[in-house]
mmCIF file of C-alpha atoms in Angstrom:
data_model
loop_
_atom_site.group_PDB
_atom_site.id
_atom_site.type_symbol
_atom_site.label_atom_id
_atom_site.label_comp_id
_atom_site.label_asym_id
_atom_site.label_seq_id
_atom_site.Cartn_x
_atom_site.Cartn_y
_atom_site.Cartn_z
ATOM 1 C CA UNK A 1 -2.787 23.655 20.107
ATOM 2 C CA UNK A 2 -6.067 23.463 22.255
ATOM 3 C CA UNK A 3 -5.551 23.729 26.128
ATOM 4 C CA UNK A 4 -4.784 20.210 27.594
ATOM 5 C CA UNK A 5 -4.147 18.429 24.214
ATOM 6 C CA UNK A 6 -0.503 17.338 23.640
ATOM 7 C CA UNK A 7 1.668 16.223 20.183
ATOM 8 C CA UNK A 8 2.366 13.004 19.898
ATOM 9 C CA UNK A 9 4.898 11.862 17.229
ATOM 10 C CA UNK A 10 3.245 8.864 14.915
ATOM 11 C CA UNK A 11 5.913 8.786 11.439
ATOM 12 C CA UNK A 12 9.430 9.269 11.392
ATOM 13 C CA UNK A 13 10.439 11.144 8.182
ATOM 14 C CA UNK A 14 11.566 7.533 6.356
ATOM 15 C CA UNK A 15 8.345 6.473 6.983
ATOM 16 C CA UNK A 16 6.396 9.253 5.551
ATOM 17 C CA UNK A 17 8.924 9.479 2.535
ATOM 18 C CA UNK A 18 7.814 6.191 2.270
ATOM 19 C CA UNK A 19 4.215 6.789 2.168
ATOM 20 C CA UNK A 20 4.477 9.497 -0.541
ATOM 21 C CA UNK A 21 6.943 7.416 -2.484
ATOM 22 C CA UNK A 22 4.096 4.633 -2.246
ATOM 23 C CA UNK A 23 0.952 7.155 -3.037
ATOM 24 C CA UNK A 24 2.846 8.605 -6.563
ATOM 25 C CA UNK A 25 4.082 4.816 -7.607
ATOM 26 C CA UNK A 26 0.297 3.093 -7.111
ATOM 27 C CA UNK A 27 -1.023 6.380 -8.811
ATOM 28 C CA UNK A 28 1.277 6.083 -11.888
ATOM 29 C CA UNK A 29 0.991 2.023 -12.004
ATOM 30 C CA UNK A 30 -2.695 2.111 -12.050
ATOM 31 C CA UNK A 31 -2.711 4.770 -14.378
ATOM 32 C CA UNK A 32 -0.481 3.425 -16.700
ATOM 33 C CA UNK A 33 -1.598 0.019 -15.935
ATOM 34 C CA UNK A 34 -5.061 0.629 -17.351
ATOM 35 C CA UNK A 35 -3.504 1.902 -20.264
ATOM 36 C CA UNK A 36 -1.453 -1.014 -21.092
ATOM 37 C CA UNK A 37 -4.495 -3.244 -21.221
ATOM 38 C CA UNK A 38 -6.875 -1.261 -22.714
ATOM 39 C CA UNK A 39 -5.243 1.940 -24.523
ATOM 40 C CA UNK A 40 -7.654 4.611 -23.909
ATOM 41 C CA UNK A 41 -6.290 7.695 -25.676
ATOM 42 C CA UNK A 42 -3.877 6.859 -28.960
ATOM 43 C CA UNK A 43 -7.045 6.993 -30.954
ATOM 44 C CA UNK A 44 -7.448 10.804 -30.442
ATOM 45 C CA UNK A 45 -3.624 11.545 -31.149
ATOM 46 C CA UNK A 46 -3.211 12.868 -34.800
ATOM 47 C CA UNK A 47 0.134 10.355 -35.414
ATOM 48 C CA UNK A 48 0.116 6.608 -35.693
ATOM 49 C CA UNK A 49 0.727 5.478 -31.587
ATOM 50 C CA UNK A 50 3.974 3.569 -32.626
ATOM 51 C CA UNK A 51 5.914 6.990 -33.988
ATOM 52 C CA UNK A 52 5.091 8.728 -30.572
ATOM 53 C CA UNK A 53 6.216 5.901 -28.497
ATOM 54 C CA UNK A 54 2.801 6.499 -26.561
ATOM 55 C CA UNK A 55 2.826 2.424 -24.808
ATOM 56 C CA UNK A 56 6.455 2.565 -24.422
ATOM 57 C CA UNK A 57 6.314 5.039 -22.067
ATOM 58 C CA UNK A 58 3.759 4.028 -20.869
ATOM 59 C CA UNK A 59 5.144 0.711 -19.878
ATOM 60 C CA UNK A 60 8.035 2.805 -18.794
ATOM 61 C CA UNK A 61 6.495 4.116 -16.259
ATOM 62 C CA UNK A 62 4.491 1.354 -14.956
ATOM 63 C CA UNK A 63 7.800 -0.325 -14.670
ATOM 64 C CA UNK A 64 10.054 2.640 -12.843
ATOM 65 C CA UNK A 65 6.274 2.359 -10.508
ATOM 66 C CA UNK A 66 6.818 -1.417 -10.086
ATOM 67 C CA UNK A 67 10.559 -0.945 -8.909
ATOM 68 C CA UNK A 68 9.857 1.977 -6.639
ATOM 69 C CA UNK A 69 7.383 -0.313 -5.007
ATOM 70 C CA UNK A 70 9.392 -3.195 -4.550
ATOM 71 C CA UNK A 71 12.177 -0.785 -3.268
ATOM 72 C CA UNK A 72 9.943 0.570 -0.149
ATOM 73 C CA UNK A 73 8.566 -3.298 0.080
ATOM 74 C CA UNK A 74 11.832 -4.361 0.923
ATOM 75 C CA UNK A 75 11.813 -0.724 3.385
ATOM 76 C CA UNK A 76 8.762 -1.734 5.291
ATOM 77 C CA UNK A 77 9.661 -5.137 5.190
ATOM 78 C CA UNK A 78 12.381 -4.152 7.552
ATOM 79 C CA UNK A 79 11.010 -1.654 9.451
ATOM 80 C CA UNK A 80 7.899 -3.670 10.546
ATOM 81 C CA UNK A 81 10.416 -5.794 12.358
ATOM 82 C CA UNK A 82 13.117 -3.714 12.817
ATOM 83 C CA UNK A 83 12.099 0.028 13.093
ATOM 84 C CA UNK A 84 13.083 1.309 16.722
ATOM 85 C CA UNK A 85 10.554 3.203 16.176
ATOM 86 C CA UNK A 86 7.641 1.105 16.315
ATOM 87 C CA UNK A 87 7.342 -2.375 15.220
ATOM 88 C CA UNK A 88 4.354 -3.184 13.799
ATOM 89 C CA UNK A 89 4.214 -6.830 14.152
ATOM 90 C CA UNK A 90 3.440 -6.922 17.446
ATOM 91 C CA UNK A 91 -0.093 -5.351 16.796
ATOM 92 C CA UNK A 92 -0.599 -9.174 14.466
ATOM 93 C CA UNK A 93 0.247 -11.184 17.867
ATOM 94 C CA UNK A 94 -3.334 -12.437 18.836
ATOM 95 C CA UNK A 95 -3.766 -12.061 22.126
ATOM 96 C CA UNK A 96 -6.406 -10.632 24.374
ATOM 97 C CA UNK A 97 -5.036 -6.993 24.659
ATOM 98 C CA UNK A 98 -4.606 -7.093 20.898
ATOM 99 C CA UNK A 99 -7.908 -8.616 19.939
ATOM 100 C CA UNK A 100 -9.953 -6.676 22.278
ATOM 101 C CA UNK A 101 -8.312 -2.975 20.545
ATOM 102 C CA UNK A 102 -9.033 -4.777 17.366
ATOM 103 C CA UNK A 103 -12.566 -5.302 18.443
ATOM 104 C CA UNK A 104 -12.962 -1.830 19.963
ATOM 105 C CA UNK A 105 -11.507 -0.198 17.072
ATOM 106 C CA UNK A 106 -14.156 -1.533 14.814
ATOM 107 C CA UNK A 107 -16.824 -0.955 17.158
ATOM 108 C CA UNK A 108 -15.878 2.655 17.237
ATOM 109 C CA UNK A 109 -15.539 2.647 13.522
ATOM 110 C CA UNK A 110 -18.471 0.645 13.230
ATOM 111 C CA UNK A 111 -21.279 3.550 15.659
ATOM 112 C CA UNK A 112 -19.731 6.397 14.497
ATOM 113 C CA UNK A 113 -17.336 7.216 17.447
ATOM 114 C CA UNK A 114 -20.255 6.268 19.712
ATOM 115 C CA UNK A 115 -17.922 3.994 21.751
ATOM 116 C CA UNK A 116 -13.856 4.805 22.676
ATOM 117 C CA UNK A 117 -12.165 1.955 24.769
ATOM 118 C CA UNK A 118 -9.056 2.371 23.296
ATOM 119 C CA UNK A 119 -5.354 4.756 23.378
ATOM 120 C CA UNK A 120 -5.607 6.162 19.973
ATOM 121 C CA UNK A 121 -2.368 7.774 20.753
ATOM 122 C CA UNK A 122 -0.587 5.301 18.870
ATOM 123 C CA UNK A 123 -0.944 2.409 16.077
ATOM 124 C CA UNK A 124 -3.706 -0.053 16.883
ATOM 125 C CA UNK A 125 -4.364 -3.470 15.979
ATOM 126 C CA UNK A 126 -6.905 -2.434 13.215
ATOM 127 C CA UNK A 127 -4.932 -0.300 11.133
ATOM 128 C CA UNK A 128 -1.666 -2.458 11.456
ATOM 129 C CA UNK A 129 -3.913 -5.385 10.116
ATOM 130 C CA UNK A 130 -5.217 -3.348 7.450
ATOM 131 C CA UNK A 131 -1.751 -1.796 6.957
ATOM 132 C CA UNK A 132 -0.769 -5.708 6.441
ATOM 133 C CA UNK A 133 -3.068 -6.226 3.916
ATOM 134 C CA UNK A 134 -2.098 -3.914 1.494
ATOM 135 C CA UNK A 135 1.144 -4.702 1.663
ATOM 136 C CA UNK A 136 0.283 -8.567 0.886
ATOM 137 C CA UNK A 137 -1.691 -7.216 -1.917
ATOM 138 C CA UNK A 138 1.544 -5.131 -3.429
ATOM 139 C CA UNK A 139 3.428 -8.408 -2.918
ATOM 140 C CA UNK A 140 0.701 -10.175 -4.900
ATOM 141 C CA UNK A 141 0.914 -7.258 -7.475
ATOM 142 C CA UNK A 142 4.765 -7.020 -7.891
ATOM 143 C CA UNK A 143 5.074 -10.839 -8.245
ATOM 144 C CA UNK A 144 2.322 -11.554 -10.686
ATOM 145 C CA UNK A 145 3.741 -8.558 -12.628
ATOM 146 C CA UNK A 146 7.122 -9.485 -12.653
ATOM 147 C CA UNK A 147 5.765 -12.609 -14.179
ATOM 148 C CA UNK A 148 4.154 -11.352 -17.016
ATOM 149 C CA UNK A 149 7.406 -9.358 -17.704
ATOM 150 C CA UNK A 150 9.802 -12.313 -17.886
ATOM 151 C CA UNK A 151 7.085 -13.715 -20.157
ATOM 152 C CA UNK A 152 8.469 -11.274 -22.991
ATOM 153 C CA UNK A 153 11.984 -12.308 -22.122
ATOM 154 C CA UNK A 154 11.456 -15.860 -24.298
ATOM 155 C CA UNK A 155 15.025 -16.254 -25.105
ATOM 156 C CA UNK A 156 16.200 -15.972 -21.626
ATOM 157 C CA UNK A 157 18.423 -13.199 -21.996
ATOM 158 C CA UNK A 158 18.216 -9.755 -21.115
ATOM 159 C CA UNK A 159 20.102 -6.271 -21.674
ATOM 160 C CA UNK A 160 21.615 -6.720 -17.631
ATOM 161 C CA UNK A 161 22.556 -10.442 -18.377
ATOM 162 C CA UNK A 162 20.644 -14.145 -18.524
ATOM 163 C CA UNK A 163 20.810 -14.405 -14.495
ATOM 164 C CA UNK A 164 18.040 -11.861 -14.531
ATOM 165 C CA UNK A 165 15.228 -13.771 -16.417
ATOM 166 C CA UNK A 166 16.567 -16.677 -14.622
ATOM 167 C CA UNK A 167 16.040 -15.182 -10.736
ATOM 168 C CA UNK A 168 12.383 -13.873 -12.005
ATOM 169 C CA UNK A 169 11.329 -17.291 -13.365
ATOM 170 C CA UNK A 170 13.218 -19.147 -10.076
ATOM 171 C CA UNK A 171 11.214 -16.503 -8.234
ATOM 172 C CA UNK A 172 7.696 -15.711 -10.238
ATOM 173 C CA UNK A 173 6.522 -19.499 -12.106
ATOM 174 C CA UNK A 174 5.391 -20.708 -9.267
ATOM 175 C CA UNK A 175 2.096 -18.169 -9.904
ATOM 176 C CA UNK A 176 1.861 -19.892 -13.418
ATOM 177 C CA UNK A 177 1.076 -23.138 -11.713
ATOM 178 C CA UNK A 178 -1.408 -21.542 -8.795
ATOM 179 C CA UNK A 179 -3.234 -19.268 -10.917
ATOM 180 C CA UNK A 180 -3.820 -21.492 -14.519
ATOM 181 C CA UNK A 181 -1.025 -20.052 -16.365
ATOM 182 C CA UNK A 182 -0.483 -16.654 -17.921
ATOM 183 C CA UNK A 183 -4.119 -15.926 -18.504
ATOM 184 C CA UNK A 184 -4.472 -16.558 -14.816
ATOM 185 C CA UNK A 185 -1.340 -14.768 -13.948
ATOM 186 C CA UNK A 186 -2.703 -11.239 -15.939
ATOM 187 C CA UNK A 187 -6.299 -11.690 -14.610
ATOM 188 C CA UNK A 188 -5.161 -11.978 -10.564
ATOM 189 C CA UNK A 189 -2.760 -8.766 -11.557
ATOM 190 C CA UNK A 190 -5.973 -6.780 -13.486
ATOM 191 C CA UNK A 191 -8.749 -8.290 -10.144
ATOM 192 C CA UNK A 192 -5.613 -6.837 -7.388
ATOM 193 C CA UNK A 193 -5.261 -3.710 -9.000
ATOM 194 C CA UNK A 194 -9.004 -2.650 -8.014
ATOM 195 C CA UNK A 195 -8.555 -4.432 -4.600
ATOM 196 C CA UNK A 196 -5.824 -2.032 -4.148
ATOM 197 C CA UNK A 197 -7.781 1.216 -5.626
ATOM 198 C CA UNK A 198 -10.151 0.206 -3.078
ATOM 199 C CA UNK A 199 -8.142 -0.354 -0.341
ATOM 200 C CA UNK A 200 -6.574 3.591 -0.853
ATOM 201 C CA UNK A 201 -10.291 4.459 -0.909
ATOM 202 C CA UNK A 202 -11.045 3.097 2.304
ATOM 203 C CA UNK A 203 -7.416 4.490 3.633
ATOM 204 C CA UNK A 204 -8.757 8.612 2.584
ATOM 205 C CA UNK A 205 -12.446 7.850 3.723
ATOM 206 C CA UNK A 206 -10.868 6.277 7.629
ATOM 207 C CA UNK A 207 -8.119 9.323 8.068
ATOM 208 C CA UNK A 208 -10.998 12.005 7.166
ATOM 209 C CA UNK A 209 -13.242 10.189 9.144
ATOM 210 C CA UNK A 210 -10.764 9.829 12.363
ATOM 211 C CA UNK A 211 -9.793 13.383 11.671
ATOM 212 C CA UNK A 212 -13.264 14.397 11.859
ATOM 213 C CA UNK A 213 -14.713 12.302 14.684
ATOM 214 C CA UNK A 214 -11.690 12.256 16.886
ATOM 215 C CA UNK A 215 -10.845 15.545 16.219
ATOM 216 C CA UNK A 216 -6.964 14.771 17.077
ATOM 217 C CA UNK A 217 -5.548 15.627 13.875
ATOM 218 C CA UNK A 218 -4.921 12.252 12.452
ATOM 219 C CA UNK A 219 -4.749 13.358 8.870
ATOM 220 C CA UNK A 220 -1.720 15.464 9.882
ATOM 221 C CA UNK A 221 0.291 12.455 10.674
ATOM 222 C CA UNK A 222 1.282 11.960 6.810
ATOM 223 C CA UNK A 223 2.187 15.417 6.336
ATOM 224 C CA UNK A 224 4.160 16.283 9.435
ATOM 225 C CA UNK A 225 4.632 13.221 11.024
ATOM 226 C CA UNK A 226 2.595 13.940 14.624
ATOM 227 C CA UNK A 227 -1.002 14.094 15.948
ATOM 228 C CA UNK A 228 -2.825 15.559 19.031
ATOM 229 C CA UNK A 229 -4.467 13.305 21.616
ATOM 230 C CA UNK A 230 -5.527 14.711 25.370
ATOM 231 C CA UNK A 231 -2.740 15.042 27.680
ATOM 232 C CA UNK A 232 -5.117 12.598 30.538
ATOM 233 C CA UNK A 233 -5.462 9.960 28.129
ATOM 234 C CA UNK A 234 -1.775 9.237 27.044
ATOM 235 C CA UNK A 235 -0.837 8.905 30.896
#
């Protein structure tokens, strides 16, 4: 560690199990996702798709993704209010102190590190707001999905019981009226998928970028769970 920088913890180990969890499930949904609507590769298998099974594991997967998701949903969920860690919520309260590190955040973003009026030691306002949206988003994703799914279950039973077709349509047909119906329903869950892709773009390009400008070992934080930020400035 450089002379007069100190560690500062940032992610408990729950939240960065969470984070992986969350990085291998989106990876494997969008994968598997864009092979569910268009199937890009049975043409070049030797064997007729259906005798390999090739969509149904596909879907398989995209569905084991889909409940992993809504499993650290319900996680975060808690923690943001919870967590005695930090509580993230209380970065969304808009008031002065947090719309000014909002505003300074993006500034700094914004000329390159030009300008620094804020701790940096812990969570600001910017990145809980864009931490927010994403997690709408997955919301967004899981519910329109779940949709489409109970869609196939036409008879109203399932393999677990009819209570489970009946708690996704109680839950999920309310999207069938906001969004035109199932057309509407697949084309919000295909159009949230790339907002999402490019939301984890923009996630890789800031942490380089903060890692590289900042030079307190942001991108660390996912891995080990700390950072380094000068000893003077977390006083």
């Amino acid at each position: 560690m450089k002379p007069g920088y100190e560690k500062i913890k940032r992610m408990t180990p729950a939240m960065r199990i969470i984070h992986w969890v969350n990085v291998v499930s989106i990876l494997a949904a969008v994968i598997t996702g864009l092979y569910i609507a268009h199937p890009y590769y049975q043409s070049f298998i030797a064997d007729p798709a259906v005798d390999k099974y090739v969509m149904a594991w596909n879907r398989w997967i995209h569905f084991i993704g889909a409940i992993l998701l809504d499993v650290t949903s319900v996680a975060v969920a808690y923690l943001y209010f919870f967590s005695r860690f930090e509580k993230p919520y209380k970065k969304l309260v808009p008031n002065a102190r947090n719309v000014t590190e909002f505003k300074e955040v993006l500034i700094n973003l914004l000329t390159l590190n030009r300008r620094k009026n804020f701790d940096s030691s812990h969570s600001d306002s910017f990145n809980v707001v864009y931490f927010t949206i994403m997690h709408l988003m997955l919301i967004l994703m899981l519910l329109t999905g779940l949709q489409m799914y109970v869609h196939g279950l036409a008879s109203g039973e399932s393999s677990i019981g009819a209570w489970w077709p009946w708690m996704l349509h109680m839950t999920t047909d309310w999207t069938l009226w906001v969004f035109g119906g199932n057309m509407g329903v697949r084309y919000v869950h295909h159009l949230m998928m790339w907002w999402i892709v490019a939301w984890v773009m923009f996630h890789v390009y800031y942490q380089i970028w903060r890692t590289i400008f900042w030079q307190e070992g942001d991108i660390a934080i996912a891995f080990g769970g700390s950072k380094f930020k000068k000893s003077s400035e977390t006083e």
